XYZ file of C-alpha atoms in Angstrom:
734
model
C -0.089 -0.121 0.022
C 1.441 3.262 -1.074
C 1.486 6.200 1.668
C -1.806 7.748 1.173
C -1.446 11.155 2.227
C -1.387 13.668 -0.751
C -2.281 17.317 -1.094
C -3.157 16.848 -4.750
C -4.557 13.500 -5.182
C -4.864 12.236 -9.014
C -6.102 9.101 -10.194
C -3.233 7.693 -12.627
C -1.673 4.479 -13.196
C 1.632 4.042 -14.681
C 2.208 1.060 -16.788
C 5.136 -0.035 -14.600
C 3.057 0.281 -11.433
C 1.535 -2.949 -10.016
C -1.858 -3.684 -11.420
C -3.181 -6.161 -8.796
C -6.650 -5.868 -8.053
C -6.023 -5.217 -4.068
C -3.437 -2.480 -4.813
C -5.779 -0.766 -7.469
C -8.796 -0.882 -5.046
C -6.728 0.695 -2.248
C -5.151 3.210 -4.651
C -8.429 4.535 -6.173
C -10.162 4.439 -3.007
C -7.497 6.653 -1.548
C -7.528 8.978 -4.467
C -11.367 9.532 -4.671
C -11.438 10.091 -0.994
C -8.874 12.825 -1.232
C -10.966 14.323 -4.023
C -14.340 14.473 -1.959
C -14.462 17.732 0.041
C -14.987 17.346 3.929
C -18.243 18.521 5.208
C -18.289 22.078 6.442
C -17.168 22.055 9.968
C -17.262 24.566 12.725
C -13.755 26.254 13.350
C -11.578 25.357 16.165
C -12.047 28.808 17.573
C -15.845 28.535 17.719
C -15.719 25.094 19.412
C -13.387 26.074 22.050
C -15.580 29.232 22.580
C -18.755 26.836 22.811
C -16.881 24.508 25.114
C -15.862 27.427 27.268
C -19.320 28.528 27.487
C -20.780 25.361 28.539
C -17.927 24.779 31.143
C -18.975 28.167 32.578
C -22.498 27.274 32.689
C -21.558 23.783 34.271
C -19.628 25.699 36.977
C -22.515 28.403 37.634
C -25.087 25.399 37.967
C -22.735 23.526 40.440
C -22.390 26.604 42.410
C -26.299 27.033 42.541
C -26.722 23.404 43.524
C -24.180 24.173 46.326
C -25.895 27.163 47.530
C -29.122 25.284 47.615
C -27.704 22.757 49.837
C -26.156 25.051 51.909
C -29.377 27.429 52.443
C -30.320 28.167 56.005
C -33.528 26.031 56.881
C -32.908 24.053 53.841
C -34.244 24.130 50.444
C -36.937 22.194 49.173
C -35.843 18.771 48.009
C -37.676 18.980 44.877
C -35.824 22.487 44.006
C -32.495 20.693 44.716
C -33.369 17.695 42.811
C -34.315 19.955 39.658
C -31.165 21.854 40.118
C -28.978 18.532 40.164
C -30.891 17.209 36.863
C -30.095 20.628 35.160
C -26.325 20.276 36.353
C -26.369 16.894 34.616
C -27.734 17.959 31.632
C -25.423 20.771 31.235
C -22.498 18.203 31.988
C -23.657 16.082 28.988
C -23.782 19.293 26.892
C -20.111 20.089 27.992
C -19.106 16.610 27.155
C -20.724 16.546 23.599
C -18.986 20.165 23.157
C -15.705 18.604 24.375
C -16.135 15.513 22.021
C -16.637 17.914 19.174
C -13.530 19.688 19.725
C -11.736 16.685 19.962
C -12.990 15.357 16.771
C -11.935 18.693 15.152
C -8.325 18.623 16.594
C -7.954 14.972 15.615
C -8.929 15.898 12.108
C -6.789 19.071 11.935
C -3.971 17.145 13.427
C -5.129 14.026 11.201
C -4.850 11.529 14.004
C -5.858 8.390 12.151
C -3.431 9.600 9.274
C -0.773 10.255 11.898
C -1.148 6.874 13.078
C -1.266 5.345 9.454
C 1.873 7.437 8.616
C 3.841 5.938 11.756
C 2.788 2.287 10.661
C 3.846 3.115 7.199
C 7.217 4.566 8.174
C 7.994 1.641 10.307
C 7.230 -0.856 7.651
C 9.672 1.034 5.453
C 12.393 1.321 8.037
C 12.204 -2.129 9.207
C 12.570 -3.462 5.528
C 15.593 -0.968 4.882
C 17.114 -2.123 8.115
C 16.546 -5.777 7.453
C 17.661 -5.726 3.837
C 20.880 -3.649 4.842
C 20.002 -0.450 2.980
C 21.250 1.513 5.997
C 21.630 0.610 9.681
C 22.710 2.710 12.919
C 26.543 3.235 13.059
C 28.600 1.194 15.630
C 25.489 -0.982 16.233
C 27.166 -3.449 18.414
C 28.072 -0.778 20.891
C 24.523 0.429 21.009
C 25.061 2.974 18.331
C 25.433 7.115 18.400
C 22.467 9.060 17.569
C 22.769 10.841 14.170
C 25.197 8.516 12.515
C 24.340 5.749 9.917
C 26.084 3.246 7.802
C 24.869 2.495 4.329
C 24.844 -1.289 3.397
C 25.403 -2.609 -0.011
C 22.031 -1.623 -1.526
C 22.061 1.570 0.162
C 25.496 2.277 -1.346
C 24.479 1.290 -4.783
C 21.423 3.682 -4.562
C 23.499 6.465 -3.163
C 26.056 5.899 -6.085
C 23.270 5.992 -8.754
C 21.888 9.154 -7.408
C 25.163 10.834 -7.523
C 25.940 9.491 -10.938
C 22.857 10.802 -12.217
C 23.315 14.130 -10.490
C 26.724 14.567 -12.347
C 25.002 13.702 -15.447
C 22.017 16.090 -15.168
C 23.956 18.939 -13.717
C 27.828 18.727 -14.232
C 27.734 17.204 -17.610
C 24.629 19.078 -18.937
C 25.938 22.317 -17.690
C 29.561 21.956 -18.179
C 30.172 22.642 -14.669
C 33.375 22.622 -13.162
C 33.767 19.945 -10.531
C 36.175 20.342 -7.668
C 36.868 18.248 -4.575
C 38.028 20.359 -1.307
C 39.206 19.099 2.144
C 36.643 18.466 4.863
C 38.974 20.139 7.411
C 38.556 23.819 7.245
C 40.851 26.702 8.871
C 38.832 28.766 11.267
C 39.640 31.857 9.295
C 37.401 30.780 6.391
C 34.512 29.960 8.557
C 34.943 33.396 10.179
C 34.792 35.134 6.961
C 31.767 33.003 5.943
C 30.091 33.927 9.414
C 29.994 30.407 10.586
C 32.073 30.514 13.639
C 29.664 33.477 15.045
C 26.267 32.570 13.629
C 26.026 28.811 12.840
C 24.314 28.003 16.183
C 21.170 26.793 17.702
C 19.975 27.662 21.268
C 20.073 24.958 23.650
C 19.169 24.155 27.154
C 20.252 21.325 29.455
C 18.248 18.993 32.001
C 19.876 20.610 35.066
C 20.094 16.859 36.672
C 21.048 14.702 34.165
C 22.819 17.214 31.843
C 20.639 15.853 28.618
C 20.531 18.571 26.049
C 17.763 19.878 24.192
C 17.218 22.329 21.295
C 15.010 25.188 22.997
C 12.927 25.990 19.796
C 11.929 22.407 19.592
C 10.918 22.169 23.237
C 8.710 25.121 22.965
C 7.385 24.195 19.496
C 6.549 20.553 20.967
C 4.816 22.068 24.057
C 2.590 24.153 22.008
C 1.522 21.491 19.805
C 0.670 19.196 22.326
C -1.284 21.721 24.153
C -3.474 22.751 21.259
C -4.126 18.990 20.220
C -4.605 17.532 23.853
C -5.725 20.320 26.246
C -9.484 20.773 25.573
C -9.755 23.415 28.377
C -7.639 26.030 26.547
C -9.656 29.177 25.854
C -9.640 30.314 22.114
C -7.432 33.315 23.351
C -4.820 30.966 24.718
C -4.988 28.561 21.723
C -4.597 31.685 19.323
C -1.551 32.616 21.464
C 0.183 29.236 21.234
C -0.538 29.100 17.249
C 1.129 32.758 17.050
C 4.256 31.401 18.959
C 4.425 28.601 16.523
C 4.160 30.997 13.683
C 6.702 33.401 14.829
C 9.185 30.837 16.405
C 11.917 31.544 14.088
C 11.676 35.346 14.954
C 11.897 34.891 18.556
C 15.181 36.410 19.907
C 17.177 34.331 22.603
C 15.653 36.478 25.300
C 12.000 35.977 24.147
C 12.564 32.235 23.439
C 14.095 31.748 27.069
C 11.085 33.992 28.639
C 8.506 31.814 26.836
C 10.209 28.700 28.213
C 9.744 29.964 31.878
C 6.279 31.374 31.268
C 4.873 28.126 30.280
C 6.843 26.224 32.613
C 8.498 23.907 30.152
C 10.582 21.389 31.717
C 12.846 18.340 30.386
C 10.417 15.993 28.232
C 11.926 12.573 29.764
C 12.277 13.567 33.417
C 10.189 16.522 33.832
C 13.488 18.032 35.658
C 14.200 21.955 35.434
C 15.980 23.279 32.600
C 18.825 25.469 32.562
C 18.822 28.915 31.092
C 19.467 28.557 27.272
C 22.846 29.418 25.519
C 24.012 29.409 21.998
C 25.570 26.124 20.700
C 27.888 26.204 17.568
C 26.868 23.307 15.555
C 30.313 22.810 13.920
C 32.853 19.978 15.213
C 35.895 21.857 16.038
C 39.458 20.484 15.508
C 42.920 21.517 15.492
C 45.364 21.386 12.724
C 48.594 20.061 13.099
C 50.164 18.988 16.652
C 50.887 22.675 18.214
C 47.146 23.274 18.660
C 47.924 27.004 17.287
C 45.959 26.403 14.018
C 42.166 25.831 14.947
C 39.971 24.285 12.253
C 36.483 22.996 11.785
C 34.858 20.083 10.004
C 33.077 21.937 7.322
C 29.305 22.364 7.738
C 28.829 22.800 3.791
C 30.929 22.355 0.991
C 30.421 25.582 -0.424
C 33.220 27.376 1.071
C 35.859 25.434 -0.828
C 34.161 26.778 -4.034
C 34.266 30.210 -3.001
C 37.786 30.528 -1.807
C 38.815 28.868 -5.313
C 36.931 31.512 -7.005
C 39.852 33.284 -8.645
C 41.545 30.304 -9.844
C 38.098 28.693 -11.436
C 37.366 32.150 -13.140
C 41.025 31.871 -14.916
C 40.630 28.284 -15.640
C 37.239 29.165 -17.623
C 39.004 31.901 -19.527
C 37.947 34.712 -17.264
C 34.407 34.300 -18.629
C 30.796 34.627 -16.833
C 28.590 33.022 -16.048
C 30.094 29.583 -15.010
C 29.334 27.114 -12.359
C 31.239 24.913 -9.982
C 30.064 21.775 -8.264
C 31.299 19.658 -5.415
C 29.950 16.576 -3.871
C 31.226 15.721 -0.331
C 30.581 14.797 3.245
C 29.735 17.802 5.929
C 29.300 17.623 9.360
C 26.994 19.316 11.864
C 26.885 18.525 15.776
C 23.248 18.269 16.138
C 21.997 18.870 19.572
C 19.150 16.103 19.345
C 19.237 14.395 16.009
C 15.916 12.681 15.190
C 14.083 11.489 12.095
C 16.520 8.790 10.744
C 18.342 9.965 7.709
C 16.696 13.264 7.459
C 18.671 14.904 10.440
C 22.180 13.308 10.974
C 25.480 14.547 12.033
C 27.428 13.654 9.048
C 25.849 13.584 5.557
C 26.509 14.175 1.904
C 25.944 17.246 0.100
C 25.966 18.216 -3.399
C 26.283 21.845 -4.050
C 26.423 24.164 -7.117
C 27.619 27.618 -7.188
C 26.613 29.308 -10.347
C 28.555 32.765 -10.813
C 26.681 35.425 -12.919
C 26.723 39.118 -13.564
C 24.571 40.771 -11.042
C 23.336 42.987 -13.967
C 22.265 40.166 -16.238
C 20.741 37.105 -14.438
C 18.817 35.820 -17.688
C 19.591 32.274 -18.844
C 20.014 31.059 -22.284
C 18.463 27.745 -21.700
C 15.408 28.916 -19.412
C 13.012 28.489 -22.527
C 13.883 24.684 -21.963
C 12.102 24.651 -18.553
C 9.694 27.568 -19.037
C 6.473 25.259 -19.610
C 7.045 22.990 -16.692
C 4.079 23.245 -14.338
C 4.256 21.975 -10.580
C 3.367 22.813 -7.148
C 4.736 26.263 -6.148
C 4.203 27.833 -2.829
C 4.946 31.665 -3.171
C 5.227 33.622 0.328
C 2.096 35.569 -0.340
C 0.193 32.209 -0.546
C 1.920 31.083 2.908
C 0.937 34.459 4.568
C -2.547 34.135 3.436
C -2.910 30.748 4.895
C -3.354 29.116 1.476
C -1.685 25.961 0.016
C 0.645 25.300 -2.610
C -0.678 25.479 -6.139
C 0.438 24.430 -9.672
C 2.021 27.165 -11.452
C 3.851 27.373 -14.981
C 7.421 28.430 -14.253
C 7.650 30.961 -17.086
C 4.734 32.628 -15.811
C 6.079 32.712 -12.419
C 9.320 34.325 -13.397
C 7.685 36.559 -15.726
C 5.366 37.860 -13.076
C 8.269 38.182 -10.627
C 7.110 35.552 -8.204
C 10.612 34.127 -8.817
C 13.303 36.819 -8.888
C 15.073 35.822 -12.218
C 15.638 33.468 -15.033
C 18.746 31.694 -13.795
C 17.227 30.990 -10.303
C 13.804 29.845 -12.343
C 16.233 27.661 -14.565
C 17.614 25.800 -11.658
C 14.235 25.270 -10.106
C 13.139 23.662 -13.259
C 16.304 21.493 -13.560
C 15.919 20.381 -9.731
C 12.195 19.461 -10.645
C 13.365 17.319 -13.594
C 16.030 15.807 -11.590
C 13.907 14.604 -8.525
C 11.116 13.397 -10.608
C 13.351 11.367 -12.868
C 14.853 9.775 -9.762
C 11.314 8.562 -8.728
C 9.961 11.445 -6.575
C 6.263 11.630 -6.948
C 5.415 15.005 -8.459
C 2.247 15.097 -6.573
C 4.303 15.375 -3.355
C 6.956 17.628 -4.377
C 6.463 21.401 -4.030
C 8.894 24.558 -4.252
C 8.312 26.765 -1.067
C 9.655 30.407 -1.153
C 11.330 31.422 1.826
C 9.251 33.986 4.230
C 10.875 37.304 4.999
C 12.088 36.125 8.432
C 13.791 33.094 6.805
C 15.761 35.178 4.319
C 19.290 36.329 4.906
C 19.489 40.012 4.550
C 21.829 39.699 1.414
C 19.770 37.004 -0.405
C 17.621 37.915 -3.492
C 15.345 35.113 -3.187
C 15.340 31.659 -1.999
C 13.084 28.607 -2.648
C 13.293 25.132 -1.006
C 12.291 21.943 -3.056
C 10.362 20.275 -0.266
C 9.149 16.590 -0.462
C 6.450 15.231 1.595
C 6.931 11.790 3.330
C 5.826 10.269 6.674
C 7.398 13.090 8.541
C 5.591 15.792 6.757
C 7.080 18.139 4.250
C 10.795 18.052 4.348
C 13.508 20.478 2.801
C 15.492 18.532 0.546
C 17.041 21.312 -1.863
C 17.677 24.885 -1.214
C 18.052 27.165 -4.341
C 19.217 30.388 -3.371
C 20.039 33.829 -4.899
C 22.793 34.769 -2.610
C 23.799 37.801 -4.353
C 27.679 38.737 -3.953
C 27.816 38.427 -0.193
C 29.882 35.211 0.097
C 32.811 36.407 -2.618
C 32.863 40.059 -0.889
C 33.336 38.440 2.606
C 36.425 36.306 1.465
C 37.645 39.190 -0.466
C 37.480 41.412 2.901
C 38.949 38.864 4.938
C 41.723 37.440 2.851
C 42.498 40.703 1.017
C 42.567 39.008 -2.353
C 40.000 40.551 -4.556
C 37.460 37.762 -6.007
C 36.037 39.878 -8.616
C 35.100 39.426 -12.532
C 36.067 41.614 -15.369
C 33.850 43.140 -18.422
C 36.185 44.708 -21.128
C 34.384 47.632 -22.988
C 34.924 47.722 -26.820
C 35.392 51.446 -26.292
C 36.391 53.329 -23.344
C 33.545 54.847 -21.329
C 33.549 57.990 -19.076
C 31.989 57.135 -15.778
C 31.323 58.915 -12.608
C 33.177 57.052 -9.711
C 32.556 57.733 -6.171
C 35.880 58.660 -4.263
C 36.384 58.607 -0.572
C 39.566 59.596 0.920
C 39.608 59.438 4.779
C 42.384 61.606 6.385
C 44.298 59.236 8.383
C 46.230 61.836 10.169
C 43.089 63.566 11.487
C 41.272 60.400 12.149
C 44.394 59.083 14.158
C 44.608 62.338 16.385
C 40.626 61.933 16.996
C 40.386 58.206 17.403
C 43.764 56.694 18.090
C 43.709 53.125 18.301
C 40.355 52.643 16.667
C 41.394 54.802 13.557
C 41.665 51.888 11.391
C 37.995 50.768 12.087
C 36.800 54.017 11.293
C 38.674 54.278 8.170
C 37.247 50.995 7.032
C 33.819 51.976 7.974
C 34.203 55.055 5.831
C 35.711 53.426 2.971
C 33.013 50.792 2.815
C 30.015 53.254 2.475
C 27.690 53.091 -0.299
C 27.298 55.765 -2.935
C 23.884 56.958 -1.387
C 25.466 56.927 2.288
C 28.727 58.703 1.027
C 26.632 61.507 -0.766
C 24.356 62.112 2.153
C 27.360 62.451 4.571
C 28.908 64.982 2.045
C 25.932 66.979 2.052
C 25.635 67.175 5.879
C 29.432 67.892 6.377
C 29.104 71.083 3.916
C 25.947 72.229 5.598
C 27.014 71.518 9.160
C 30.600 70.758 9.329
C 30.197 67.506 11.202
C 27.817 64.463 11.234
C 27.361 61.385 13.282
C 28.519 58.027 11.895
C 27.733 54.626 13.249
C 30.802 52.341 13.087
C 29.532 48.696 13.376
C 33.058 47.174 14.271
C 33.145 49.699 17.155
C 29.678 49.312 18.286
C 28.953 52.830 18.665
C 28.530 56.191 16.883
C 31.254 58.642 16.434
C 31.317 62.402 15.208
C 32.956 62.890 11.885
C 34.354 66.306 11.057
C 34.618 68.013 7.529
C 38.366 67.831 7.747
C 38.415 64.078 8.503
C 37.277 62.891 4.975
C 37.009 64.002 1.323
C 34.053 62.707 -0.794
C 33.758 63.374 -4.296
C 32.207 61.976 -7.566
C 35.225 62.094 -10.272
C 34.918 61.601 -13.952
C 37.264 59.142 -15.441
C 37.442 56.965 -18.446
C 37.284 53.225 -18.163
C 38.335 50.357 -20.381
C 36.719 47.599 -18.135
C 33.988 47.078 -15.388
C 35.118 45.416 -12.509
C 32.482 43.842 -10.065
C 31.715 40.879 -7.632
C 29.723 38.251 -9.453
C 26.535 37.170 -7.775
C 25.905 33.512 -6.693
C 23.080 31.174 -7.592
C 23.195 28.068 -5.136
C 21.564 24.748 -5.449
C 22.432 22.761 -2.305
C 21.198 19.033 -2.236
C 20.654 17.182 0.791
C 21.399 13.624 -0.685
C 20.436 11.631 2.323
C 17.252 13.336 2.606
C 16.191 12.654 -0.980
C 17.311 9.092 -0.894
C 15.034 8.636 2.389
C 12.195 10.388 0.597
C 12.877 8.160 -2.482
C 12.651 5.111 -0.219
C 9.107 6.302 1.233
C 7.973 7.302 -2.432
C 8.918 3.702 -3.931
C 7.713 1.415 -1.100
C 4.648 -0.311 -1.450
C 2.928 -3.814 -0.392
C 0.870 -6.325 -2.519
C -0.566 -9.815 -1.592
C 1.361 -13.116 -2.301
C -0.032 -15.267 -4.949
C -1.862 -17.527 -2.121
C -3.167 -13.910 -0.616
C -1.926 -15.009 2.673
C 0.787 -12.482 3.282
C 1.860 -9.181 2.164
C 5.097 -8.739 0.363
C 7.192 -5.639 0.209
C 8.202 -3.933 -2.912
C 10.392 -1.005 -3.851
C 9.474 0.280 -7.286
C 12.906 2.125 -7.960
C 12.988 3.390 -11.455
C 15.992 1.320 -13.259
C 18.109 4.427 -13.172
C 18.523 4.289 -9.483
C 18.016 0.717 -8.806
C 20.645 -0.784 -6.543
C 20.842 -4.048 -8.872
C 19.525 -3.847 -12.305
C 18.601 -7.489 -12.667
C 18.605 -11.074 -11.350
C 19.460 -14.383 -13.027
C 17.403 -17.369 -12.025
C 17.592 -20.953 -13.195
C 14.210 -22.170 -13.165
C 15.242 -25.308 -11.389
C 18.579 -26.407 -10.216
C 20.272 -28.321 -13.195
C 23.922 -28.119 -14.614
C 22.706 -27.108 -18.181
C 20.473 -24.006 -16.417
C 23.315 -23.127 -14.329
C 25.832 -23.126 -17.138
C 23.557 -20.648 -19.254
C 23.066 -18.400 -16.236
C 26.573 -17.928 -15.796
C 27.125 -17.156 -19.573
C 24.338 -14.691 -19.103
C 25.899 -13.166 -15.793
C 29.320 -12.828 -17.899
C 27.375 -10.998 -20.696
C 25.744 -8.582 -18.183
C 29.161 -7.715 -16.753
C 30.657 -6.758 -20.103
C 27.846 -4.750 -20.678
C 28.342 -2.753 -17.426
C 25.042 -4.029 -15.918
C 24.867 -4.705 -12.098
C 23.344 -8.112 -11.415
C 23.092 -11.050 -9.026
C 22.793 -14.727 -9.772
C 20.688 -16.914 -7.502
C 21.267 -20.704 -8.243
C 19.815 -21.763 -4.924
C 16.940 -24.304 -4.945
C 14.361 -22.040 -3.572
C 11.156 -21.412 -5.422
C 11.031 -18.787 -8.332
C 8.309 -17.171 -6.642
C 10.451 -16.733 -3.274
C 13.603 -15.644 -5.365
C 11.126 -13.059 -6.928
C 9.975 -11.535 -3.699
C 13.352 -11.409 -2.433
C 14.542 -9.247 -5.117
C 11.334 -7.256 -5.265
C 12.244 -6.398 -1.888
C 15.237 -4.682 -2.696
C 14.057 -3.031 -5.762
C 15.490 -5.000 -8.644
C 13.373 -3.985 -11.802
C 14.262 -7.002 -13.969
C 14.554 -10.862 -13.372
C 15.811 -13.174 -16.123
C 14.516 -16.589 -15.639
C 16.494 -19.323 -17.432
C 14.078 -22.130 -18.236
C 15.789 -23.133 -21.660
C 19.275 -23.487 -23.019
C 18.176 -20.929 -26.167
C 15.884 -18.333 -24.675
C 14.917 -16.793 -21.299
C 12.201 -14.759 -19.935
C 12.707 -11.253 -18.390
C 10.097 -10.204 -15.903
C 9.170 -6.525 -14.998
C 8.934 -6.257 -11.252
C 5.948 -3.882 -10.836
C 3.638 -5.338 -13.585
C 4.986 -8.735 -13.386
C 4.610 -9.026 -17.012
C 7.383 -11.022 -18.966
C 8.846 -11.357 -22.352
C 10.931 -14.067 -24.006
C 14.249 -13.087 -25.546
C 16.946 -15.173 -26.833
C 20.043 -15.677 -24.954
C 22.287 -13.822 -27.365
C 20.065 -10.747 -26.994
C 19.177 -10.568 -23.240
C 22.164 -8.329 -21.955
C 21.477 -5.601 -24.918
C 17.763 -5.493 -24.034
C 18.484 -5.154 -20.263
C 20.909 -2.488 -21.089
C 18.797 -0.579 -23.380
C 15.788 -0.283 -20.849
C 17.972 0.326 -17.740
C 19.802 3.053 -19.593
C 16.687 4.600 -20.569
C 17.032 4.276 -24.273
C 13.699 2.367 -24.283
C 10.633 1.820 -21.831
C 9.537 -1.652 -20.671
C 6.470 -0.762 -23.061
C 8.609 -0.332 -25.769
C 10.418 -3.651 -25.577
C 7.176 -5.562 -25.019
C 6.147 -4.450 -28.583
C 9.143 -6.082 -29.920
C 9.140 -9.513 -28.269
C 6.728 -12.084 -27.463
C 5.080 -12.038 -24.060
C 5.471 -15.053 -21.981
C 2.973 -16.601 -19.267
C 3.920 -19.696 -17.673
C 2.839 -21.468 -14.485
C 6.180 -21.221 -12.990
C 6.162 -17.369 -12.921
C 4.723 -16.196 -9.552
C 4.328 -19.493 -7.321
C 5.126 -18.669 -3.963
């Protein structure tokens, strides 16, 4: 059974999908159910208000009963009985109101679906671990959270995904691939901002020392209260929802205050928590034995590309645009890793840095992707509380929803990459970053999010980072990371010239002179001209120096600001960067879920697991089975295996005496798309995994037919037209 929750369900049956009656029935029923709109329900707010009113009435009636019983001289028994009956009726009404609210919360939280998702996830993970796709690292020592080992089929899937990534991006776009060290000197990561800002806020259990991410604790508390506490007033519920909405915007002080206000304790022990403090997520190390050269395990691969920009630009003939790419390991010391492969401490990133002229972000190949239509989730839709909707990419760029053509081009290419891997396009969306998520220097950012049993998971980030990274490394290293545009004819241009008087500034600021000089020289044209006007009218101006953390007074004699005309033969500028960044482990896990389903055995007495990987990424392309264990069939199987090896097709040969049906089931469970059954010395059958259809092919042709389909030159439907179909009693015996 496929995981049923889809935002946009459609009824479509691929020719390579299973066609068993049971699977179709489940698939169609879940799809049709998704199309039927739910009955109009009262809002959560109105239900909470109704429950609060009923509870208030119960409390008031209970007070009335107590007053009657306590009345001096005693109330009439009939009057007391009537009051008690009224109280019981009100309690019944309050109970009904509580059940209506609970039902609404269950529907909103998708309680039944959540249970179904958990069961589905467990089935997938159990199969993945049992068949050694991946397992916890250091398992015999009870493992370490956030670290996993890929087994043979997992390694093969990962290798195939990365090979296709290279083909789809590096080869298609003529990118320059590099391979940089994982250990990075501290100075590089200071320039990039990671040393100062790559942190999460953490709290500790004061008794056990267990660490927790502060924002996770607050979010989990708010969600649990909203889902389970029926006594919440509408106002309090609205407050908790608002906290979840603005969680990323809360300062450290505000986050800490909320933890204390709500009395949040350690989830496992209920012990008090420490004050929160920043925790840098990078693994620190020392380069060399002296300990004098600090470094870190890189948290991303991008910095290695940025620091090599000058050499890469020269290698590319001093021409823009060009892209550099890198695949490699990255490391993040997560406070509390969870969700399996989705949040780990060591992972594989595949990153692209596309360098482009900031004045021209058009792309010559944008027309190739402009007509693609897929789910997009612009920030305006998010802020309005709406859902993702299908959009045509060309229209999104034309309307300014996507900032520029180059960014749009990579969004389109990412969509094609993911869907060709086997990601369900109806459970893939591109979500634009909200204002509070955007770095101040970024022009536009989108995340490719894939829906799995954990919800919508960010798997690829596609960002226009402007010129921030190259400028940061230029300033820190002193090496200009710039590009040049030569003019056919010299051009007369006005240039801003800022000349600080180091003598006057030295007298005024002494040891702080250098920081004031740097701040003056770093002014934008607008800031400088405003300062010039103020100095000419008033003789002095207040000027904030960020590195000093204060405002100083600048006198007219301390700086000269002018616009000088000069002839230029070339334009020197810092390129902008468009960065698609791929979390390979996250993509692979979502692919596992999207490819997994179960179908009944031939006897319908058990459910069999199947991974419907496309041949492109399947860990093994085909299996070779002698139908029965005889020497002549074993010899033919070995000849076929040799021809498959010569054709570069991964395969396994199974000459055990197990029934053919069980051998099919074993290989279906690791996603092998084709099975070759040797039942003759002149020809064999080839079985396709999902449809279970078979064709008969001569022994001499079998390797070429399998290669043709696994390489994507033909589809299974194509080869079925060319070769006779086969139906035999042995095919699916269990």
